[in-house]
PDB file of C-alpha atoms in Angstrom:
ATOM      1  CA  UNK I1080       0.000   0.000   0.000  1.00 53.00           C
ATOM      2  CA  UNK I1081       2.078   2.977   0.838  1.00 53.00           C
ATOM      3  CA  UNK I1082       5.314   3.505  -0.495  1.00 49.00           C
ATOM      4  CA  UNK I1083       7.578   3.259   2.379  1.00 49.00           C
ATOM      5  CA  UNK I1084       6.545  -0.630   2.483  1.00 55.00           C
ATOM      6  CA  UNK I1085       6.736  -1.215  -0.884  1.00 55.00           C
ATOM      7  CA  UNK I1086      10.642   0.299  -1.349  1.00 52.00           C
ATOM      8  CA  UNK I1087      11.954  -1.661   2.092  1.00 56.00           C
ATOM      9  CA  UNK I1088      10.606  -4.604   0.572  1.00 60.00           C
ATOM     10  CA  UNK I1089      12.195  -3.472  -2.935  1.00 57.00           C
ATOM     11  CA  UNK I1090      15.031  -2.500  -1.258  1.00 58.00           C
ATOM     12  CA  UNK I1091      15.927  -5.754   0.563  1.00 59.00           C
ATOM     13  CA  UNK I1092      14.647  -8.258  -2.305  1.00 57.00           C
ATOM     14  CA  UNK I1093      17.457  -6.487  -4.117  1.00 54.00           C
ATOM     15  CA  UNK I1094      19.626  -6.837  -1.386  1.00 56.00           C
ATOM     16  CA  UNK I1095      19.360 -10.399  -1.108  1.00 57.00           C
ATOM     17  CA  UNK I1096      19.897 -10.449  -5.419  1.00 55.00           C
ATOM     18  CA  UNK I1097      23.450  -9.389  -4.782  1.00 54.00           C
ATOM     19  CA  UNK I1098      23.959 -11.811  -2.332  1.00 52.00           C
ATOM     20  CA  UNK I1099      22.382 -14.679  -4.344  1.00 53.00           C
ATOM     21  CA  UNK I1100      24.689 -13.060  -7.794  1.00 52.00           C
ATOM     22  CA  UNK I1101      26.707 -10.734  -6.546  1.00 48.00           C
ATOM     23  CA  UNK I1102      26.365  -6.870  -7.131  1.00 46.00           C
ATOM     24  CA  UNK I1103      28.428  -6.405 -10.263  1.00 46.00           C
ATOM     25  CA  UNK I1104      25.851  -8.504 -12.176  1.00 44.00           C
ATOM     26  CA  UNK I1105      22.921  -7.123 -10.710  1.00 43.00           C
ATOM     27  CA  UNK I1106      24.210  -3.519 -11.880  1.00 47.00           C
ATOM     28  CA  UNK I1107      23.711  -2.891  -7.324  1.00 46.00           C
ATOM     29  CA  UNK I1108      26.697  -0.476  -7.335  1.00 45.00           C
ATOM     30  CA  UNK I1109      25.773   1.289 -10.467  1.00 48.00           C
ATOM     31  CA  UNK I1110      24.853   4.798  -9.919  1.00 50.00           C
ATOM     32  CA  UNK I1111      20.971   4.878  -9.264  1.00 51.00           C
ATOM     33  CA  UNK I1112      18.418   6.227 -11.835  1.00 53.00           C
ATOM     34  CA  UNK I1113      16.433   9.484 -11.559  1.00 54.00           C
ATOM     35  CA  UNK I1114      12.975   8.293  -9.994  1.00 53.00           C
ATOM     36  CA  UNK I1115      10.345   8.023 -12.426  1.00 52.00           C
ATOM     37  CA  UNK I1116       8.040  11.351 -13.801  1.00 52.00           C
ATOM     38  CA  UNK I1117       5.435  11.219 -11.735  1.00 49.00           C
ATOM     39  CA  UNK I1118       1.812  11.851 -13.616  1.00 50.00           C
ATOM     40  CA  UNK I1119       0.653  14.457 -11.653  1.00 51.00           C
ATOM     41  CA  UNK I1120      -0.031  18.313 -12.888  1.00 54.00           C
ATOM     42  CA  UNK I1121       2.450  20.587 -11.014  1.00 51.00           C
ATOM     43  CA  UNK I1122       0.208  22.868  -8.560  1.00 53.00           C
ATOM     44  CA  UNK I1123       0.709  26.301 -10.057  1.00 52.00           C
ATOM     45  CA  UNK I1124      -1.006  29.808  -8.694  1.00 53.00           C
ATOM     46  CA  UNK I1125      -2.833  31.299 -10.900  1.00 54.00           C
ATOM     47  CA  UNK I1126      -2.244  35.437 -10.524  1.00 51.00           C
ATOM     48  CA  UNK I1127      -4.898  37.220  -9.053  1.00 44.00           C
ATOM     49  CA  UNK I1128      -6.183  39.677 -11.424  1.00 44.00           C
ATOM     50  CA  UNK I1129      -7.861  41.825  -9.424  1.00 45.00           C
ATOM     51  CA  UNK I1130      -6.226  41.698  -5.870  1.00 48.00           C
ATOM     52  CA  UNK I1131     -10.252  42.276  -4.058  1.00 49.00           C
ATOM     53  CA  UNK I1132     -10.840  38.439  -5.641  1.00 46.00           C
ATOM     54  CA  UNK I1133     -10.095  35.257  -3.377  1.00 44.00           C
ATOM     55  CA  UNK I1134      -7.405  32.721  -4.865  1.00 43.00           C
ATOM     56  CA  UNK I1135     -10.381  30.779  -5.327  1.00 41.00           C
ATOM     57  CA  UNK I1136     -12.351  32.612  -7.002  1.00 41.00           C
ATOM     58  CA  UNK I1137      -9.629  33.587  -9.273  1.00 39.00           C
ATOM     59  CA  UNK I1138      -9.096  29.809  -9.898  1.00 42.00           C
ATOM     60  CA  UNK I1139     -12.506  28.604  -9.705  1.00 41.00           C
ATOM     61  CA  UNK I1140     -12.059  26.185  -6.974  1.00 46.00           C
ATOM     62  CA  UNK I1141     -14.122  25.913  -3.981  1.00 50.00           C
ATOM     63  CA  UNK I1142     -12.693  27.083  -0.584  1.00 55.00           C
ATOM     64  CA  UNK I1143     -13.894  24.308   1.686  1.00 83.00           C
ATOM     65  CA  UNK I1144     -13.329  20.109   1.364  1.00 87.00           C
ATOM     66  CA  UNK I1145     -16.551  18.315   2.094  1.00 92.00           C
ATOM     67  CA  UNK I1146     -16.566  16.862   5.964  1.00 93.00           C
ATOM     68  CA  UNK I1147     -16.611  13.220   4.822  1.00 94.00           C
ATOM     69  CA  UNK I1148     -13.165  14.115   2.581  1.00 94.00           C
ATOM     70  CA  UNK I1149     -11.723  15.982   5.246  1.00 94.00           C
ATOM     71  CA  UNK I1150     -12.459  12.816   7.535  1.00 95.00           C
ATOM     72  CA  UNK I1151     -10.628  10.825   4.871  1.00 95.00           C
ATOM     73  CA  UNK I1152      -7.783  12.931   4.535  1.00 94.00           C
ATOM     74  CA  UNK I1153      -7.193  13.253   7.946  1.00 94.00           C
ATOM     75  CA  UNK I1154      -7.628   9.185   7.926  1.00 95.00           C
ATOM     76  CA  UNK I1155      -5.422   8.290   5.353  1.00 93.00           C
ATOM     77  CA  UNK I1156      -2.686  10.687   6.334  1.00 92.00           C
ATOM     78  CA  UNK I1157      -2.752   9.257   9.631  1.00 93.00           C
ATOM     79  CA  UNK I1158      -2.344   5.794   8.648  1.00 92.00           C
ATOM     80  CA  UNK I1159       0.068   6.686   6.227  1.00 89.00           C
ATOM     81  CA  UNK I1160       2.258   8.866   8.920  1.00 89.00           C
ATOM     82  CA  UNK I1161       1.983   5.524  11.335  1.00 90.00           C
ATOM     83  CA  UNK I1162       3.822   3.246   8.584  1.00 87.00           C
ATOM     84  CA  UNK I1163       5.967   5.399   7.522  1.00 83.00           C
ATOM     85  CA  UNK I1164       7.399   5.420  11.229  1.00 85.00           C
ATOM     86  CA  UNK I1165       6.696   1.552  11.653  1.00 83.00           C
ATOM     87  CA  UNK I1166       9.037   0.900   8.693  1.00 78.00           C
ATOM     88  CA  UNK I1167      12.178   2.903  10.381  1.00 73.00           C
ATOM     89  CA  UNK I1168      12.639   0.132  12.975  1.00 76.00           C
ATOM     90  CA  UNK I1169      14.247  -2.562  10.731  1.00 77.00           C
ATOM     91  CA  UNK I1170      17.897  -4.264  10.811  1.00 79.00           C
ATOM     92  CA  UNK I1171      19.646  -4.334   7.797  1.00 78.00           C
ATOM     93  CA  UNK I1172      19.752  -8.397   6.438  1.00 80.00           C
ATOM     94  CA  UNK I1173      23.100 -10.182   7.070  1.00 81.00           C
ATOM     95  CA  UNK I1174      22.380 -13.424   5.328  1.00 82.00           C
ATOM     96  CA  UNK I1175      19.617 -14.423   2.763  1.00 80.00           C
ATOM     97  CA  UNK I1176      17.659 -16.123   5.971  1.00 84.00           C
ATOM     98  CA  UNK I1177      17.580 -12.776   7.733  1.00 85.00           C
ATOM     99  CA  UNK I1178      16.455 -11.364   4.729  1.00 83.00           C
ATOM    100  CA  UNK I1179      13.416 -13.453   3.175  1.00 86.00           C
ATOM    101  CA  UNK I1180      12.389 -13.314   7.164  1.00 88.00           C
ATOM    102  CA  UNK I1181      12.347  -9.524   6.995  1.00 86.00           C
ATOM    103  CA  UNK I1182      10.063  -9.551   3.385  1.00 85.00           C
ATOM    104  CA  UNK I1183       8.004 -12.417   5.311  1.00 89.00           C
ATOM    105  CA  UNK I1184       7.621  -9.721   7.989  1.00 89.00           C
ATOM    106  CA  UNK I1185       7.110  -6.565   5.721  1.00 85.00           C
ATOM    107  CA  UNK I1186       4.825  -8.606   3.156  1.00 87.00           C
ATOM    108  CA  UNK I1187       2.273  -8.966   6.636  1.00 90.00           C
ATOM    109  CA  UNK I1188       3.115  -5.296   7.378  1.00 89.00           C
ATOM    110  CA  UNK I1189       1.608  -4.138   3.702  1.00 88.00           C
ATOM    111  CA  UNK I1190      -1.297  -6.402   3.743  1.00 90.00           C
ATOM    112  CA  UNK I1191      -2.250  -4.854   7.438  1.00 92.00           C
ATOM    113  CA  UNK I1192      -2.226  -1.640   6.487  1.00 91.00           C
ATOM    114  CA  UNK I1193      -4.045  -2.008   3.294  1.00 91.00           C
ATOM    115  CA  UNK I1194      -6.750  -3.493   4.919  1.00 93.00           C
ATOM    116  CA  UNK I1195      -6.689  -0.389   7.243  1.00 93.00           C
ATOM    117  CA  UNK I1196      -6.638   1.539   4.329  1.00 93.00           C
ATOM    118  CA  UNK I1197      -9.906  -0.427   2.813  1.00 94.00           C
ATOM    119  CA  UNK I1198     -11.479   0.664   6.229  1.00 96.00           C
ATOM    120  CA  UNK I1199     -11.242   4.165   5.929  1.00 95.00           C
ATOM    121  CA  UNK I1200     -14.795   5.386   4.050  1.00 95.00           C
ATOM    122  CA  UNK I1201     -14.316   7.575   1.042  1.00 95.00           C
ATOM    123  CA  UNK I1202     -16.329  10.603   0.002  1.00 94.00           C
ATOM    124  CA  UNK I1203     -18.645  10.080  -2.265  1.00 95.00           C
ATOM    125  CA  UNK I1204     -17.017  12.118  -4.701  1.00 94.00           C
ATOM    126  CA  UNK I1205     -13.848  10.179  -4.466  1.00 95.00           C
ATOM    127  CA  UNK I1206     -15.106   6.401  -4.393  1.00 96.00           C
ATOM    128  CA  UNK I1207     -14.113   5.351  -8.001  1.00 96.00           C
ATOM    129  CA  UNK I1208     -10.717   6.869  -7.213  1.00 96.00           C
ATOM    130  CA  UNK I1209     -10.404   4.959  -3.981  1.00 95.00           C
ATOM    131  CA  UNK I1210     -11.749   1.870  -5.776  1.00 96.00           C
ATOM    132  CA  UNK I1211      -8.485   2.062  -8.280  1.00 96.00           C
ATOM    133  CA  UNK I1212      -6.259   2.554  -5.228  1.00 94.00           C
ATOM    134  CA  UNK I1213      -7.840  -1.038  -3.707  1.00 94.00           C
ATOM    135  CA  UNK I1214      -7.415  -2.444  -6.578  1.00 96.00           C
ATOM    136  CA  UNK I1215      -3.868  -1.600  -6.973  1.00 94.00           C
ATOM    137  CA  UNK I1216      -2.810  -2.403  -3.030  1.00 93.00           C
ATOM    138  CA  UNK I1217      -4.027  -6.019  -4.141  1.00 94.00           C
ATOM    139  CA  UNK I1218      -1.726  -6.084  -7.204  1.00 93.00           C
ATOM    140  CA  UNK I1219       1.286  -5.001  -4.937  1.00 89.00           C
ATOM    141  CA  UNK I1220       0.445  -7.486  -2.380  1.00 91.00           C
ATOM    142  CA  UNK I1221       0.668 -10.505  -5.236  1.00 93.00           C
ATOM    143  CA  UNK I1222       3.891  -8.831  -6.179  1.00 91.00           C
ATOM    144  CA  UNK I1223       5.437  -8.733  -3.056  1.00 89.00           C
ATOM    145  CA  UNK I1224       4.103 -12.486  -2.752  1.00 92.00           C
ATOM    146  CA  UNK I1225       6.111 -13.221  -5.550  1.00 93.00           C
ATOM    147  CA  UNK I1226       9.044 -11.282  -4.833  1.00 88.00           C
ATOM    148  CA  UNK I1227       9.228 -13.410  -1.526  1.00 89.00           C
ATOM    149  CA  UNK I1228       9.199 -16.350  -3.674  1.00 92.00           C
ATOM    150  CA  UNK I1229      11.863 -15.041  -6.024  1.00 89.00           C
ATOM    151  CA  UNK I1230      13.923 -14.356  -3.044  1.00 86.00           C
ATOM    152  CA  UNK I1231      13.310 -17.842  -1.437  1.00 87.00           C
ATOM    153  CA  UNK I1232      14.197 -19.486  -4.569  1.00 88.00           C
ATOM    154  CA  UNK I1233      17.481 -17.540  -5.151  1.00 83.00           C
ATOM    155  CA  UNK I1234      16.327 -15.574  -8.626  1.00 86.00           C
ATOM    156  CA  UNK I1235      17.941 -11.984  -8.691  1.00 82.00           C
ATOM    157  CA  UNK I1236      16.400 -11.696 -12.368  1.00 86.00           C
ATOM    158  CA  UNK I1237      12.901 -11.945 -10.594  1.00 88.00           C
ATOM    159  CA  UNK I1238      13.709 -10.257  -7.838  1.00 84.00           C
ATOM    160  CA  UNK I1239      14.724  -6.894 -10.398  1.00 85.00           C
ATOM    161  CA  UNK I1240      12.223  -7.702 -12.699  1.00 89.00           C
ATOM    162  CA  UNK I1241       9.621  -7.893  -9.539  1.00 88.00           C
ATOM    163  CA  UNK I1242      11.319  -4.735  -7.733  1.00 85.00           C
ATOM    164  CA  UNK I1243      11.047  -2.657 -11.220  1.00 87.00           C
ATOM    165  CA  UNK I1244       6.959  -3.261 -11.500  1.00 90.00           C
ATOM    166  CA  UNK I1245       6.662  -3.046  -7.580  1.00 87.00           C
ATOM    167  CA  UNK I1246       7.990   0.496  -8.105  1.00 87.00           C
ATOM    168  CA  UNK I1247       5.920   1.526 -10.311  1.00 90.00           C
ATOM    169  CA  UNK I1248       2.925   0.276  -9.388  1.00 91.00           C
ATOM    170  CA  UNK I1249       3.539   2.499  -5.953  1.00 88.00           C
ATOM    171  CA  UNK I1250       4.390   5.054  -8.035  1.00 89.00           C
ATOM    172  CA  UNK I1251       0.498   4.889  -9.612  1.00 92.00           C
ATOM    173  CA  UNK I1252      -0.669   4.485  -5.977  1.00 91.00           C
ATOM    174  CA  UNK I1253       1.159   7.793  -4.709  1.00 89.00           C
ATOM    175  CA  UNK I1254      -0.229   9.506  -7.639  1.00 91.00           C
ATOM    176  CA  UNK I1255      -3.532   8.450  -6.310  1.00 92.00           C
ATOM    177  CA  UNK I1256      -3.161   9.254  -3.129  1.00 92.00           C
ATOM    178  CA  UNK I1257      -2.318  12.775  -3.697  1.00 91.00           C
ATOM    179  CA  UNK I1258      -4.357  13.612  -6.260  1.00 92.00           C
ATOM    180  CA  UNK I1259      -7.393  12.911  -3.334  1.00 93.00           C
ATOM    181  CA  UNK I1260      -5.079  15.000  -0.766  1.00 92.00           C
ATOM    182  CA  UNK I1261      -3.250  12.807   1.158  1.00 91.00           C
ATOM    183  CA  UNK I1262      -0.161  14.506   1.453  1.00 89.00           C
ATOM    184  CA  UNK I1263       1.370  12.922   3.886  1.00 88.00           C
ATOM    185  CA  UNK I1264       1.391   9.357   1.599  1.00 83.00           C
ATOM    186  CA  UNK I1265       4.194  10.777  -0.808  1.00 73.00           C
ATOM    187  CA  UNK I1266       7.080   9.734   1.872  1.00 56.00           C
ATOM    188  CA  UNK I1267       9.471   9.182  -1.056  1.00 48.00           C
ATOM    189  CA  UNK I1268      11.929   6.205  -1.027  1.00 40.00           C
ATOM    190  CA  UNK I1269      12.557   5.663   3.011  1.00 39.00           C
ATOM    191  CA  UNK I1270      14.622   2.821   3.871  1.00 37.00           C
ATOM    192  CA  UNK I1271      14.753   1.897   7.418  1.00 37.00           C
ATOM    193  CA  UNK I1272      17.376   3.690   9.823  1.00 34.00           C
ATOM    194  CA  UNK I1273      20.265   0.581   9.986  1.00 31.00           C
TER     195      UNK I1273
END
């Protein structure tokens, strides 16, 4: 579901790839990409033309969220707020034992607070929105499923190919999660504090 799961999962499934092949192969101590464009609008202020006009008149946007999208923003930040400081508790993996354990561990993590996530009700306005986002946090749970079993069968190609469409379905899901105002659910790539 949120981001900061997804990328300590990435994060040690590619991890235990160099162990399994070795970094050099992997590409592991190659200089990282820039992240991926991210398909939201940049927020840009429109000038007011007439400074007696409210900013949102000027832009045509009402001045007040609905209370049942409030609720949900203040909701989903929350949640999102409490994993991202659940996920900065973790030991970096030593061996490939330590580290399948830790996606076992993380994988449970993401599928809690998804369902969490599922329990928060949307506005009315936003439900098909919210509906994509489900359906998304149940594609990343069947990847991380199957990055676990990459990692427990010792194949780095999976485990990049699995990291790679991991990312960017989180990417899609950030996207979403902004776009209905929860701010606080773009927490970028955190890794935990080793």
């Amino acid at each position: 579901m949120f981001r900061v799961v997804i990328f300590v999962v990435a994060i040690v499934g590619i991890f235990a790839g160099a162990l399994v092949y070795g970094g050099e192969q992997l590409g592991a101590w190659d200089d990282p990409d820039p992240p991926p464009p991210s398909n939201l609008e940049p927020i840009t202020r429109q000038e007011e033309k007439d400074k007696g006009e409210s900013p949102s008149a000027v832009a045509g946007t009402p001045s007040k969220l609905s209370p049942a999208k409030a609720r949900w923003i203040r909701a989903a930040n929350a949640l999102c707020r409490r994993a991202s400081e659940d996920m900065g508790n973790y030991e970096q993996p030593e061996t490939l034992g330590d580290a399948e354990k830790l996606v076992a561990e993380l994988q449970r993590k993401n599928q809690q607070y998804n369902d969490a996530f599922a329990r928060i009700v949307p506005a009315r306005e936003d439900r098909r929105q919210v509906a994509q986002l489900l359906e998304l946090f149940e594609k990343d749970e069947r990847l991380v499923a199957a990055l676990l079993t990459a990692l427990r069968d010792g194949d780095a190609g999976a485990l990049v190919e699995l990291n790679d469409r991991l990312t960017s379905v989180t990417q899609q899901e950030t996207d979403l999660l902004l776009g209905l105002g929860a701010t606080d659910c773009d927490v970028g790539l955190v890794v935990p504090s080793y």
